[in-house]
PDB file of C-alpha atoms in Angstrom:
ATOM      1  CA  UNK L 300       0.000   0.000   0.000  1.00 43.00           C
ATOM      2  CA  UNK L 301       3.059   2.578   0.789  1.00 54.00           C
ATOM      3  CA  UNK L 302       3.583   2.812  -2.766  1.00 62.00           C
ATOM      4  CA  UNK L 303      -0.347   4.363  -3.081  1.00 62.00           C
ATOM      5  CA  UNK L 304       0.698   6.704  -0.588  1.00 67.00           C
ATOM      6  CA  UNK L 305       4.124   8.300  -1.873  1.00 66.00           C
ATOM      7  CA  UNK L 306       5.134  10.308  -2.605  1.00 80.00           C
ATOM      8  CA  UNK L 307       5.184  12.230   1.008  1.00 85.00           C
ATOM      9  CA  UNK L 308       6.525  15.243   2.282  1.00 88.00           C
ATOM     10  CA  UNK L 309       8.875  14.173   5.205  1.00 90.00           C
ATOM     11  CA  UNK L 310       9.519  16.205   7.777  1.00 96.00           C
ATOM     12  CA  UNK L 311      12.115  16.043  10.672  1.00 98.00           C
ATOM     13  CA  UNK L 312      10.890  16.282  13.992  1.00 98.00           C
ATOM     14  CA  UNK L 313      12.713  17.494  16.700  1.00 98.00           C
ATOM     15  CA  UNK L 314      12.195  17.028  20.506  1.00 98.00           C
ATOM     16  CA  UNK L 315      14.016  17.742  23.457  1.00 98.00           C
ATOM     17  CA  UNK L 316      13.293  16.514  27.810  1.00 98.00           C
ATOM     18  CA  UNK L 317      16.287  17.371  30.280  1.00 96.00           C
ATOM     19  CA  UNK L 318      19.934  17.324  28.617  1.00 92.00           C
ATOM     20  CA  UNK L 319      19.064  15.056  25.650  1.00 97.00           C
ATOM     21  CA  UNK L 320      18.017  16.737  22.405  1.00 98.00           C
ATOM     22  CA  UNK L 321      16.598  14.233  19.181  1.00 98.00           C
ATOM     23  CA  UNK L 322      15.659  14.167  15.777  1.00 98.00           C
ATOM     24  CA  UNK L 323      13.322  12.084  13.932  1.00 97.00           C
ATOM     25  CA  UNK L 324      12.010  11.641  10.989  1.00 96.00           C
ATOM     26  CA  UNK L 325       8.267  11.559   9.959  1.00 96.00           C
ATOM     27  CA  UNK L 326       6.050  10.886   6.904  1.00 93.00           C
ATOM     28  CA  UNK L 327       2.443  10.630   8.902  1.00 94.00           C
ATOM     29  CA  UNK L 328       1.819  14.554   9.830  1.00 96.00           C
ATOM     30  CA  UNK L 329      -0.861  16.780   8.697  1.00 96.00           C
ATOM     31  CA  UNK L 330      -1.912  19.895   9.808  1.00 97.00           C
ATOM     32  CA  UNK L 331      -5.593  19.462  11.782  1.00 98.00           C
ATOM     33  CA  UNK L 332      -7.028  22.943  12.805  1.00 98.00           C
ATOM     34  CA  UNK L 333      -6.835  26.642  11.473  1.00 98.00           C
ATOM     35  CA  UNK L 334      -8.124  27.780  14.663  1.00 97.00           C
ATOM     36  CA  UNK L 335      -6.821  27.009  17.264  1.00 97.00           C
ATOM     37  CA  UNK L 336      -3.717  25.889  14.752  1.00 98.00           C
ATOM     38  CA  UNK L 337      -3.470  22.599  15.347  1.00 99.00           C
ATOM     39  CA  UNK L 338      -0.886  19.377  13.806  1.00 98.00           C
ATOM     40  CA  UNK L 339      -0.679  15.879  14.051  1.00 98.00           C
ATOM     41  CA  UNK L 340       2.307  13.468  14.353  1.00 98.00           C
ATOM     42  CA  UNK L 341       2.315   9.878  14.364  1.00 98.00           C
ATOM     43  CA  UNK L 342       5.165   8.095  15.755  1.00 98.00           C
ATOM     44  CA  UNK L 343       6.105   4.942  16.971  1.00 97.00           C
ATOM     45  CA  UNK L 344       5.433   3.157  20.488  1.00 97.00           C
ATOM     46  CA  UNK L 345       9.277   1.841  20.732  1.00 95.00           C
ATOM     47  CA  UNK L 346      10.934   5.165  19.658  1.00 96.00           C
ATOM     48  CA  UNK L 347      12.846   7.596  21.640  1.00 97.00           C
ATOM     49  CA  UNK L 348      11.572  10.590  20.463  1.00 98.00           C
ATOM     50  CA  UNK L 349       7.698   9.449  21.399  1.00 98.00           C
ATOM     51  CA  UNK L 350       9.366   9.334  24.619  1.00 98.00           C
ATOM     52  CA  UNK L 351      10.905  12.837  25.033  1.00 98.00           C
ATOM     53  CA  UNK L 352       7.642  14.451  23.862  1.00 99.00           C
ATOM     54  CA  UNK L 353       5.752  12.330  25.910  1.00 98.00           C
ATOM     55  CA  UNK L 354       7.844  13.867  28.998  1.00 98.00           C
ATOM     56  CA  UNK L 355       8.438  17.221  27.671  1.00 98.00           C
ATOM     57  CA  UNK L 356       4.936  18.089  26.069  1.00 99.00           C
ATOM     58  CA  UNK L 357       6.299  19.837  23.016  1.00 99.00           C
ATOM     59  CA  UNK L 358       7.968  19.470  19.974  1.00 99.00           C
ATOM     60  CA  UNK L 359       9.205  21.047  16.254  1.00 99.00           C
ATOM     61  CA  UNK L 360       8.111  20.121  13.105  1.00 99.00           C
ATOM     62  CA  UNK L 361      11.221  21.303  10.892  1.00 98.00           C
ATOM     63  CA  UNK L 362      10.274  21.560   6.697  1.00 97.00           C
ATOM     64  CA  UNK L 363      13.548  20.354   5.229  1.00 96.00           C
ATOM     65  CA  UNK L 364      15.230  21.220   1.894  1.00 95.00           C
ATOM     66  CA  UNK L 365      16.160  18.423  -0.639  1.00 93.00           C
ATOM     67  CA  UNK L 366      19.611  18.647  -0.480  1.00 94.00           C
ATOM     68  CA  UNK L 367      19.539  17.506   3.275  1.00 93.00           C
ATOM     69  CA  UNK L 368      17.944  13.964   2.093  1.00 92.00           C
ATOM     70  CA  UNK L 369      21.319  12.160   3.152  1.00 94.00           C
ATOM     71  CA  UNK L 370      20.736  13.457   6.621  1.00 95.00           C
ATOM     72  CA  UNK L 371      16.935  13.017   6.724  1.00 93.00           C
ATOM     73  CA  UNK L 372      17.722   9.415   6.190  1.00 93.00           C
ATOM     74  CA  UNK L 373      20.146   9.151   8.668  1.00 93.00           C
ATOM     75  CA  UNK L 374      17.695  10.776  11.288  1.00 94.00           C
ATOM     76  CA  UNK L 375      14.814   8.157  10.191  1.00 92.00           C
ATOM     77  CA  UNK L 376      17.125   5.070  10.016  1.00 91.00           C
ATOM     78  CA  UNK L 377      18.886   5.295  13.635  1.00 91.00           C
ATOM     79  CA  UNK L 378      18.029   6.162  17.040  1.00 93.00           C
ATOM     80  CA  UNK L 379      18.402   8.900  19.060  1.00 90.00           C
ATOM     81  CA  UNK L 380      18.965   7.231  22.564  1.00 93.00           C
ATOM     82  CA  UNK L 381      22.179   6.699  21.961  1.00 93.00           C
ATOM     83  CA  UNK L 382      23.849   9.234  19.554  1.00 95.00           C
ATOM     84  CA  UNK L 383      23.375  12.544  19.569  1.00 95.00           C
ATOM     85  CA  UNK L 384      21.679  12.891  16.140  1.00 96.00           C
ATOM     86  CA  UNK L 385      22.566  16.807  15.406  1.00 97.00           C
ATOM     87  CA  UNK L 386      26.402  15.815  16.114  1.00 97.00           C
ATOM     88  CA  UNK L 387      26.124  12.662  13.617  1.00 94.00           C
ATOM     89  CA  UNK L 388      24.190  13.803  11.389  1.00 96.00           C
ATOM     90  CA  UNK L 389      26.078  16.869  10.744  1.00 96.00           C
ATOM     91  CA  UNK L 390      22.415  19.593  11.345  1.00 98.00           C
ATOM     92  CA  UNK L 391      22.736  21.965  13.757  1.00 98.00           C
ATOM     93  CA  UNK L 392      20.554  23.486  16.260  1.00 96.00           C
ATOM     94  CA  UNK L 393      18.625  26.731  17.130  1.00 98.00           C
ATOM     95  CA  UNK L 394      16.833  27.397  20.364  1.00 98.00           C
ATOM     96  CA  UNK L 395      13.120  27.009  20.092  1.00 97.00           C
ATOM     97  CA  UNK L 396      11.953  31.469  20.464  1.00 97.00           C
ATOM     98  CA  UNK L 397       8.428  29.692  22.548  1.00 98.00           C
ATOM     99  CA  UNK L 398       9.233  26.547  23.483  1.00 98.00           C
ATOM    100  CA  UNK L 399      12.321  24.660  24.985  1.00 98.00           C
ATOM    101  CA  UNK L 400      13.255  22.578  22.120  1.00 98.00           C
ATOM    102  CA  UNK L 401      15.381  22.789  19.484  1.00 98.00           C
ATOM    103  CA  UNK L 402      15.079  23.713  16.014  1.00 98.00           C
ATOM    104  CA  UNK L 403      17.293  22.548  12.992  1.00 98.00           C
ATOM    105  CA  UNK L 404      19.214  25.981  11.281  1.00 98.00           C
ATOM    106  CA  UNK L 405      18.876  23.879   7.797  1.00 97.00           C
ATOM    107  CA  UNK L 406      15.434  24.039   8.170  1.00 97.00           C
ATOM    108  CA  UNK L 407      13.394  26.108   4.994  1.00 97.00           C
ATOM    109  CA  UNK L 408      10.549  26.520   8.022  1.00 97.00           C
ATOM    110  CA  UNK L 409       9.195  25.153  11.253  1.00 98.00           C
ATOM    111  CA  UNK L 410       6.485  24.701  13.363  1.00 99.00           C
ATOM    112  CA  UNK L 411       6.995  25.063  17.689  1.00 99.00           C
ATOM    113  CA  UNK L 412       4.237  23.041  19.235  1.00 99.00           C
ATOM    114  CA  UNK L 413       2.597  23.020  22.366  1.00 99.00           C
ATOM    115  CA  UNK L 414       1.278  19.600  22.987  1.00 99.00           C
ATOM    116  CA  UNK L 415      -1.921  19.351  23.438  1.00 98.00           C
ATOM    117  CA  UNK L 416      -3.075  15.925  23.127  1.00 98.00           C
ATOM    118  CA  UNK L 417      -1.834  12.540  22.719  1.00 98.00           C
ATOM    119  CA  UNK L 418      -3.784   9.287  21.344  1.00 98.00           C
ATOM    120  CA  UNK L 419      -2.555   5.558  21.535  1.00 98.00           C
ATOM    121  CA  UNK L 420      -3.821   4.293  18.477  1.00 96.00           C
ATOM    122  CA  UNK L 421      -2.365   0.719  17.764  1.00 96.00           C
ATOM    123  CA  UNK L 422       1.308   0.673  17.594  1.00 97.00           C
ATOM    124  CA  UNK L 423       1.566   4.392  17.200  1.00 98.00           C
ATOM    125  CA  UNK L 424       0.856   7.466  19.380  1.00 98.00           C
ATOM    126  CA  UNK L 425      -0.795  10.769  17.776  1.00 99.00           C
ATOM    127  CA  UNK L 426       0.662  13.808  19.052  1.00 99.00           C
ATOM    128  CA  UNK L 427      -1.607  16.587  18.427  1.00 99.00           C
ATOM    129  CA  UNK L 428       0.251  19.590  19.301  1.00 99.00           C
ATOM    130  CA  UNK L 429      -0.548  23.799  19.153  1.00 99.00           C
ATOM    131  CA  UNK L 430       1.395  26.188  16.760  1.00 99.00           C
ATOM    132  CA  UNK L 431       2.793  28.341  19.166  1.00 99.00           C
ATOM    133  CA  UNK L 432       5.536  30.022  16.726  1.00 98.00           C
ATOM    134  CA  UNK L 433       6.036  29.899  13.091  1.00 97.00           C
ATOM    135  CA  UNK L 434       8.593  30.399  10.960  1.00 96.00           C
ATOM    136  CA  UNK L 435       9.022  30.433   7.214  1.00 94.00           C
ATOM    137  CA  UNK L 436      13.080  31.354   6.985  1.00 87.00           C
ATOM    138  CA  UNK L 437      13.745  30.503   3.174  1.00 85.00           C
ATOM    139  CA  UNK L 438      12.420  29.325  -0.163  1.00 88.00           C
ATOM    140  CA  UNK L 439      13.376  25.895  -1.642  1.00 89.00           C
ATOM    141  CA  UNK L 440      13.032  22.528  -2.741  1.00 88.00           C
ATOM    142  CA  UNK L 441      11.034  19.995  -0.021  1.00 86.00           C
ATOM    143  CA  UNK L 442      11.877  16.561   0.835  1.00 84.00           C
ATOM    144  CA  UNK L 443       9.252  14.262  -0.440  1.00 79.00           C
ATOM    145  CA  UNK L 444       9.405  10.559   0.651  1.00 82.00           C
ATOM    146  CA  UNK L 445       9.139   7.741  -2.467  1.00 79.00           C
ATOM    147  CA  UNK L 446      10.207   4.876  -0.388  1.00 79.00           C
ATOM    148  CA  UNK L 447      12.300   4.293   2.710  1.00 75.00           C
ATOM    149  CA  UNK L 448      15.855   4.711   0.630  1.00 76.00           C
ATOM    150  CA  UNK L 449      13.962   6.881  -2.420  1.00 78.00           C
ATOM    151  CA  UNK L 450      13.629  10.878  -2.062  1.00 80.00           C
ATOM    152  CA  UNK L 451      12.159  13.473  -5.027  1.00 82.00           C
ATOM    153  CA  UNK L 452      11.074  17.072  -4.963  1.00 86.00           C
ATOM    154  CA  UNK L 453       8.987  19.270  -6.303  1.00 79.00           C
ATOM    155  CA  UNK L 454      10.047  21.388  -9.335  1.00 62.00           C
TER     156      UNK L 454
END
């Protein structure tokens, strides 16, 4: 079925609780609300980053550019509990301006979100979380998702 669903903008998710700062990588978001403006994230039951937003109650959706598809994959192929994924991965990080959490410089945009709901749905979680601060920062190419090694872009 994935291939009736690609392509898919991916996004990179970034989440911070304590010391320990992650990045993930997500192809089930959508945006859920203009008012109050709301998103969604799915992610994983066994992944780290469900964890630090399930502790920290926030989150940043990061729009990525199409050149950073090497280090999009990295972020969606390894985990965070272990590594520190900016440092690997070669991204680096902004403070959130709203929220304590960081946000990725390569980013074209982002989202800072207030979480405002979670769901357990299966073996995901849906994060529902508030725009709190927005920020469009340059134009350029997005990251869309054609299968787990496969990237395109939009002309």
């Amino acid at each position: 079925m994935g291939k009736f669903n690609n392509p898919t903008q991916i996004i990179l998710v970034s989440s911070r609780y304590k010391n320990k700062d992650n990045i993930m990588a997500v192809t089930w978001w959508t945006k859920i609300s203009f008012q109050p403006n709301l998103y969604l994230i799915s992610i994983g039951k066994s992944r780290f980053s469900r964890y630090l937003i399930k502790k920290s109650k926030c989150f940043v959706i990061n729009f990525m550019p199409y050149k950073s598809k090497e280090k999009i994959l990295f972020c969606g192929t390894r985990s965070g509990k272990n590594i520190d994924k900016f440092k690997e991965s070669h991204l680096h990080k902004l403070e959130g301006e709203k929220i304590n959490c960081p946000v990725i410089k390569e980013s074209l945009a982002f989202l800072e979100c207030k979480l405002k709901k979670s769901i357990e749905t299966g073996d995901h979680t849906l994060f529902i979380g508030e725009v709190v601060n927005a920020k469009f920062k340059k134009s350029g190419k997005r990251a869309f998702q054609l299968s787990k090694k496969k990237f395109t872009t939009t002309k």
